[in-house]
Amino acid sequence: MKIAKAKKVLLGTTLAGAIAVSASYGTYSWFTSETTAKGEVTNALVQLNNGENINESIVAVENFAPSQLVFGDWLTIDNTGTVDTFLQAKLNQSLDKPLSLDTYKVGYVALKYKVKPNDEVLKASQVKLEELFEGTTNEVTRSVSGEPVEIAEGVEIITGYLNSSELRSAAGEKEILLGDGAESGKGNKFWNLKSNEYIDLSFGVKLDETATNDYQGVTYSANLSVKAKQK
C-alpha cells in the first residue's frame, strides 16, 4: 500500500512538471492598439491670373480725334493664390511725341466679386464710367472716386476720374496709382483681394477738345501693371 501511494505521488509530481514545461513554451494571443502622428508645412501661394498676363486691351482705336471718348476691354484680375492680398495697380501712359499728357483724360470703373455679375450689371457700370466724362464733348473739371459701393448682390463697384493731380510724372511718362498695395488708406479697401475673388477693370480715355494740330498722328500708349502682396 505504501509503495502504491508513493507511485501515485511520483506520478502526480511528474504530470505537474510536464504541465509547467508545456505552459512556459506555449504561444499567447495579445490585444493591441496603435497610433501615429505626421506633420507637413505647405507655403502660401501668391499668384494673379495663374501667373499669366492679361490678353485684353486697355484701349485700342485708330483715327482718334479731339472730343472723342474710347472705352477699353474688361481686364480681369483674378486672385488664383491661396492667401488674401493687397494690390498695387499702376497705369503708365506715354506719347511718342514730346507733348502734354494732360490733354488725354482718363477714367476707370472696377467691379469686385466672387461670382461674375450678369451683363446688365456690366452695362450699368459702363454707363457710370461714361458719366465721369459728362459726355464726350464737355471738359470734366471734377474728380469722382471713393469707397466701393454695392450695385448688385455680392458685387462692389468703384469709379474714378484721374486728373493731373493724381499723376506722377517721370521722363515724359505719367503714372497713375490706383491701388497702392497697402492695407489702409482711401479706396484701398477695394484693392484688398481675397483668395478666389476677381476684379474687372475698364478704362475710358478721352482726347480733350482743346487738342491742337500738334496732336495729329500722335500715338498714345498705356500699360497696366498689377502686383499682389501677401496680406
Short mmCIF file of C-alpha atoms in Angstrom, two decimals:
data_model
loop_
_atom_site.label_atom_id
_atom_site.label_comp_id
_atom_site.label_asym_id
_atom_site.label_seq_id
_atom_site.Cartn_x
_atom_site.Cartn_y
_atom_site.Cartn_z
CA MET A 1 0.00 0.00 0.00
CA LYS A 2 2.81 2.43 0.87
CA ILE A 3 4.52 1.59 -2.42
CA ALA A 4 1.33 2.31 -4.37
CA LYS A 5 0.90 5.67 -2.65
CA ALA A 6 4.49 6.57 -3.41
CA LYS A 7 3.96 5.76 -7.10
CA LYS A 8 0.85 7.97 -7.18
CA VAL A 9 2.71 10.86 -5.58
CA LEU A 10 5.57 10.48 -8.03
CA LEU A 11 3.20 10.29 -10.99
CA GLY A 12 1.40 13.43 -9.85
CA THR A 13 4.67 15.30 -9.49
CA THR A 14 5.75 14.22 -12.97
CA LEU A 15 2.48 15.43 -14.57
CA ALA A 16 2.71 18.75 -12.81
CA GLY A 17 6.20 19.23 -14.18
CA ALA A 18 5.01 18.37 -17.67
CA ILE A 19 2.21 20.91 -17.44
CA ALA A 20 4.58 23.58 -16.22
CA VAL A 21 7.00 22.92 -19.07
CA SER A 22 4.20 22.99 -21.63
CA ALA A 23 2.88 26.31 -20.35
CA SER A 24 6.25 28.02 -20.45
CA TYR A 25 6.86 27.17 -24.13
CA GLY A 26 3.35 27.87 -25.45
CA THR A 27 2.06 30.96 -27.53
CA TYR A 28 -0.23 33.78 -26.40
CA SER A 29 -2.77 35.98 -28.34
CA TRP A 30 -2.46 39.72 -27.37
CA PHE A 31 -4.89 42.58 -27.87
CA THR A 32 -3.03 45.55 -29.44
CA SER A 33 -3.59 49.21 -30.32
CA GLU A 34 -1.50 51.68 -32.31
CA THR A 35 -1.49 55.46 -33.04
CA THR A 36 0.75 57.61 -35.25
CA ALA A 37 1.33 61.33 -35.93
CA LYS A 38 2.55 63.17 -39.03
CA GLY A 39 3.17 66.79 -39.99
CA GLU A 40 3.97 68.94 -43.03
CA VAL A 41 4.18 72.62 -43.93
CA THR A 42 2.92 73.93 -47.29
CA ASN A 43 3.92 77.52 -48.08
CA ALA A 44 1.37 80.06 -49.25
CA LEU A 45 0.97 80.83 -52.95
CA VAL A 46 0.70 84.48 -54.01
CA GLN A 47 -0.47 84.47 -57.61
CA LEU A 48 -2.57 86.53 -60.01
CA ASN A 49 -4.26 85.11 -63.12
CA ASN A 50 -2.39 81.80 -62.76
CA GLY A 51 0.83 83.68 -63.47
CA GLU A 52 -0.36 84.73 -66.95
CA ASN A 53 -0.57 88.22 -68.49
CA ILE A 54 -3.90 89.84 -69.37
CA ASN A 55 -4.58 89.48 -73.09
CA GLU A 56 -7.34 92.08 -73.37
CA SER A 57 -6.54 95.67 -74.37
CA ILE A 58 -6.57 98.75 -72.13
CA VAL A 59 -7.63 100.86 -75.11
CA ALA A 60 -7.32 100.34 -78.85
CA VAL A 61 -8.59 102.75 -81.50
CA GLU A 62 -7.39 104.31 -84.73
CA ASN A 63 -8.03 107.81 -86.09
CA PHE A 64 -8.71 109.18 -82.60
CA ALA A 65 -9.83 112.81 -82.71
CA PRO A 66 -10.40 115.65 -80.22
CA SER A 67 -13.53 115.30 -78.02
CA GLN A 68 -13.79 111.57 -78.70
CA LEU A 69 -14.04 109.02 -75.90
CA VAL A 70 -12.95 105.37 -76.20
CA PHE A 71 -13.57 102.53 -73.75
CA GLY A 72 -11.18 99.63 -73.29
CA ASP A 73 -11.86 95.94 -72.79
CA TRP A 74 -12.73 94.47 -69.42
CA LEU A 75 -9.45 93.49 -67.77
CA THR A 76 -9.82 90.66 -65.26
CA ILE A 77 -7.55 90.40 -62.22
CA ASP A 78 -8.04 87.03 -60.53
CA ASN A 79 -6.53 86.04 -57.18
CA THR A 80 -5.57 82.46 -58.03
CA GLY A 81 -3.32 82.14 -55.00
CA THR A 82 -4.12 80.71 -51.58
CA VAL A 83 -3.93 83.87 -49.44
CA ASP A 84 -5.56 87.30 -49.25
CA THR A 85 -3.54 90.07 -50.92
CA PHE A 86 -3.13 93.81 -51.28
CA LEU A 87 -2.90 95.00 -54.87
CA GLN A 88 -0.62 97.67 -56.22
CA ALA A 89 -2.10 98.78 -59.55
CA LYS A 90 -0.38 101.34 -61.77
CA LEU A 91 -1.36 102.77 -65.14
CA ASN A 92 1.63 104.11 -67.08
CA GLN A 93 0.97 106.46 -70.02
CA SER A 94 3.23 107.83 -72.69
CA LEU A 95 3.15 109.65 -76.04
CA ASP A 96 5.50 109.11 -78.96
CA LYS A 97 5.99 112.90 -79.21
CA PRO A 98 7.07 115.41 -76.54
CA LEU A 99 3.57 116.73 -75.88
CA SER A 100 1.47 117.10 -72.72
CA LEU A 101 -0.37 114.03 -71.49
CA ASP A 102 -2.82 116.30 -69.69
CA THR A 103 -4.73 116.52 -72.97
CA TYR A 104 -5.72 112.88 -72.51
CA LYS A 105 -8.41 112.42 -69.85
CA VAL A 106 -8.61 109.04 -68.15
CA GLY A 107 -11.36 107.42 -66.10
CA TYR A 108 -11.95 103.90 -64.88
CA VAL A 109 -14.60 101.63 -63.44
CA ALA A 110 -13.81 98.49 -61.47
CA LEU A 111 -16.00 95.68 -60.16
CA LYS A 112 -15.03 93.21 -57.44
CA TYR A 113 -16.86 89.92 -56.97
CA LYS A 114 -16.66 86.19 -56.29
CA VAL A 115 -19.40 85.24 -58.76
CA LYS A 116 -19.28 87.01 -62.13
CA PRO A 117 -22.13 89.53 -62.49
CA ASN A 118 -24.58 89.40 -65.37
CA ASP A 119 -24.47 91.61 -68.46
CA GLU A 120 -26.93 94.12 -67.01
CA VAL A 121 -24.57 94.91 -64.13
CA LEU A 122 -21.65 95.27 -66.54
CA LYS A 123 -23.63 97.64 -68.77
CA ALA A 124 -24.74 99.70 -65.77
CA SER A 125 -21.15 100.08 -64.61
CA GLN A 126 -20.08 101.12 -68.13
CA VAL A 127 -22.69 103.88 -68.00
CA LYS A 128 -21.19 105.07 -64.71
CA LEU A 129 -17.81 105.29 -66.41
CA GLU A 130 -19.22 107.38 -69.25
CA GLU A 131 -20.90 109.71 -66.76
CA LEU A 132 -17.48 110.59 -65.35
CA PHE A 133 -16.71 112.45 -68.56
CA GLU A 134 -20.09 114.22 -68.64
CA GLY A 135 -20.48 113.36 -72.29
CA THR A 136 -17.85 113.21 -74.99
CA THR A 137 -17.64 116.94 -75.72
CA ASN A 138 -17.55 118.59 -72.30
CA GLU A 139 -14.40 119.11 -70.31
CA VAL A 140 -14.51 117.41 -66.94
CA THR A 141 -13.43 119.58 -64.02
CA ARG A 142 -14.27 117.30 -61.11
CA SER A 143 -12.77 114.08 -59.79
CA VAL A 144 -15.07 111.23 -58.83
CA SER A 145 -13.74 108.43 -56.71
CA GLY A 146 -14.23 106.94 -53.28
CA GLU A 147 -15.02 103.87 -51.24
CA PRO A 148 -16.62 100.92 -53.04
CA VAL A 149 -20.40 100.64 -53.13
CA GLU A 150 -22.56 97.63 -53.94
CA ILE A 151 -24.56 97.80 -57.18
CA ALA A 152 -25.70 94.17 -57.15
CA GLU A 153 -25.64 91.37 -54.63
CA GLY A 154 -22.03 90.43 -53.97
CA VAL A 155 -20.64 93.00 -56.45
CA GLU A 156 -18.68 96.08 -55.33
CA ILE A 157 -18.01 98.94 -57.74
CA ILE A 158 -15.62 101.86 -57.66
CA THR A 159 -15.18 104.58 -60.29
CA GLY A 160 -12.61 107.28 -60.71
CA TYR A 161 -11.71 110.17 -62.95
CA LEU A 162 -7.94 110.55 -62.88
CA ASN A 163 -6.94 114.18 -63.13
CA SER A 164 -3.49 115.69 -63.33
CA SER A 165 -3.14 115.92 -59.54
CA GLU A 166 -3.25 112.13 -59.35
CA LEU A 167 -0.49 111.65 -61.90
CA ARG A 168 3.19 111.05 -61.25
CA SER A 169 5.46 112.37 -63.97
CA ALA A 170 8.80 110.80 -64.86
CA ALA A 171 10.88 111.24 -68.02
CA GLY A 172 7.96 112.20 -70.27
CA GLU A 173 5.69 109.49 -68.87
CA LYS A 174 2.88 109.66 -66.37
CA GLU A 175 1.95 107.07 -63.82
CA ILE A 176 -1.49 106.71 -62.23
CA LEU A 177 -1.58 104.81 -58.96
CA LEU A 178 -4.91 103.04 -58.37
CA GLY A 179 -4.16 100.63 -55.54
CA ASP A 180 -1.01 101.29 -53.53
CA GLY A 181 -0.52 97.80 -52.08
CA ALA A 182 -1.30 98.88 -48.52
CA GLU A 183 -3.97 97.72 -46.12
CA SER A 184 -5.34 101.11 -45.11
CA GLY A 185 -5.94 104.39 -46.87
CA LYS A 186 -8.60 105.95 -49.08
CA GLY A 187 -10.07 103.48 -51.52
CA ASN A 188 -7.68 100.71 -50.52
CA LYS A 189 -10.44 98.51 -49.15
CA PHE A 190 -11.43 97.80 -52.72
CA TRP A 191 -7.91 96.74 -53.71
CA ASN A 192 -7.71 94.12 -50.95
CA LEU A 193 -8.33 90.98 -52.99
CA LYS A 194 -9.22 87.78 -51.16
CA SER A 195 -8.48 84.31 -52.45
CA ASN A 196 -10.86 83.37 -55.31
CA GLU A 197 -12.02 86.98 -55.73
CA TYR A 198 -11.97 88.85 -59.05
CA ILE A 199 -11.69 92.45 -60.17
CA ASP A 200 -12.93 93.50 -63.61
CA LEU A 201 -11.42 96.82 -64.65
CA SER A 202 -12.19 99.00 -67.67
CA PHE A 203 -10.65 102.33 -68.69
CA GLY A 204 -12.04 105.21 -70.68
CA VAL A 205 -9.72 107.66 -72.48
CA LYS A 206 -10.77 110.95 -73.99
CA LEU A 207 -8.73 113.30 -76.17
CA ASP A 208 -9.71 116.72 -74.93
CA GLU A 209 -11.45 119.08 -77.34
CA THR A 210 -8.67 121.61 -76.77
CA ALA A 211 -6.11 119.36 -78.50
CA THR A 212 -4.25 121.32 -81.19
CA ASN A 213 -2.94 120.20 -84.58
CA ASP A 214 0.28 119.20 -82.83
CA TYR A 215 -1.53 116.03 -81.72
CA GLN A 216 -2.22 114.83 -85.25
CA GLY A 217 -0.66 111.42 -85.86
CA VAL A 218 0.39 111.06 -82.20
CA THR A 219 0.23 107.61 -80.61
CA TYR A 220 -0.95 107.30 -77.01
CA SER A 221 0.23 104.18 -75.14
CA ALA A 222 -0.90 102.80 -71.80
CA ASN A 223 0.44 99.95 -69.70
CA LEU A 224 -1.21 98.48 -66.60
CA SER A 225 0.89 96.66 -64.04
CA VAL A 226 -0.65 94.89 -61.06
CA LYS A 227 1.35 93.39 -58.20
CA ALA A 228 -0.01 91.34 -55.34
CA LYS A 229 1.44 91.42 -51.85
CA GLN A 230 0.55 88.84 -49.22
CA LYS A 231 -1.85 90.21 -46.62
#
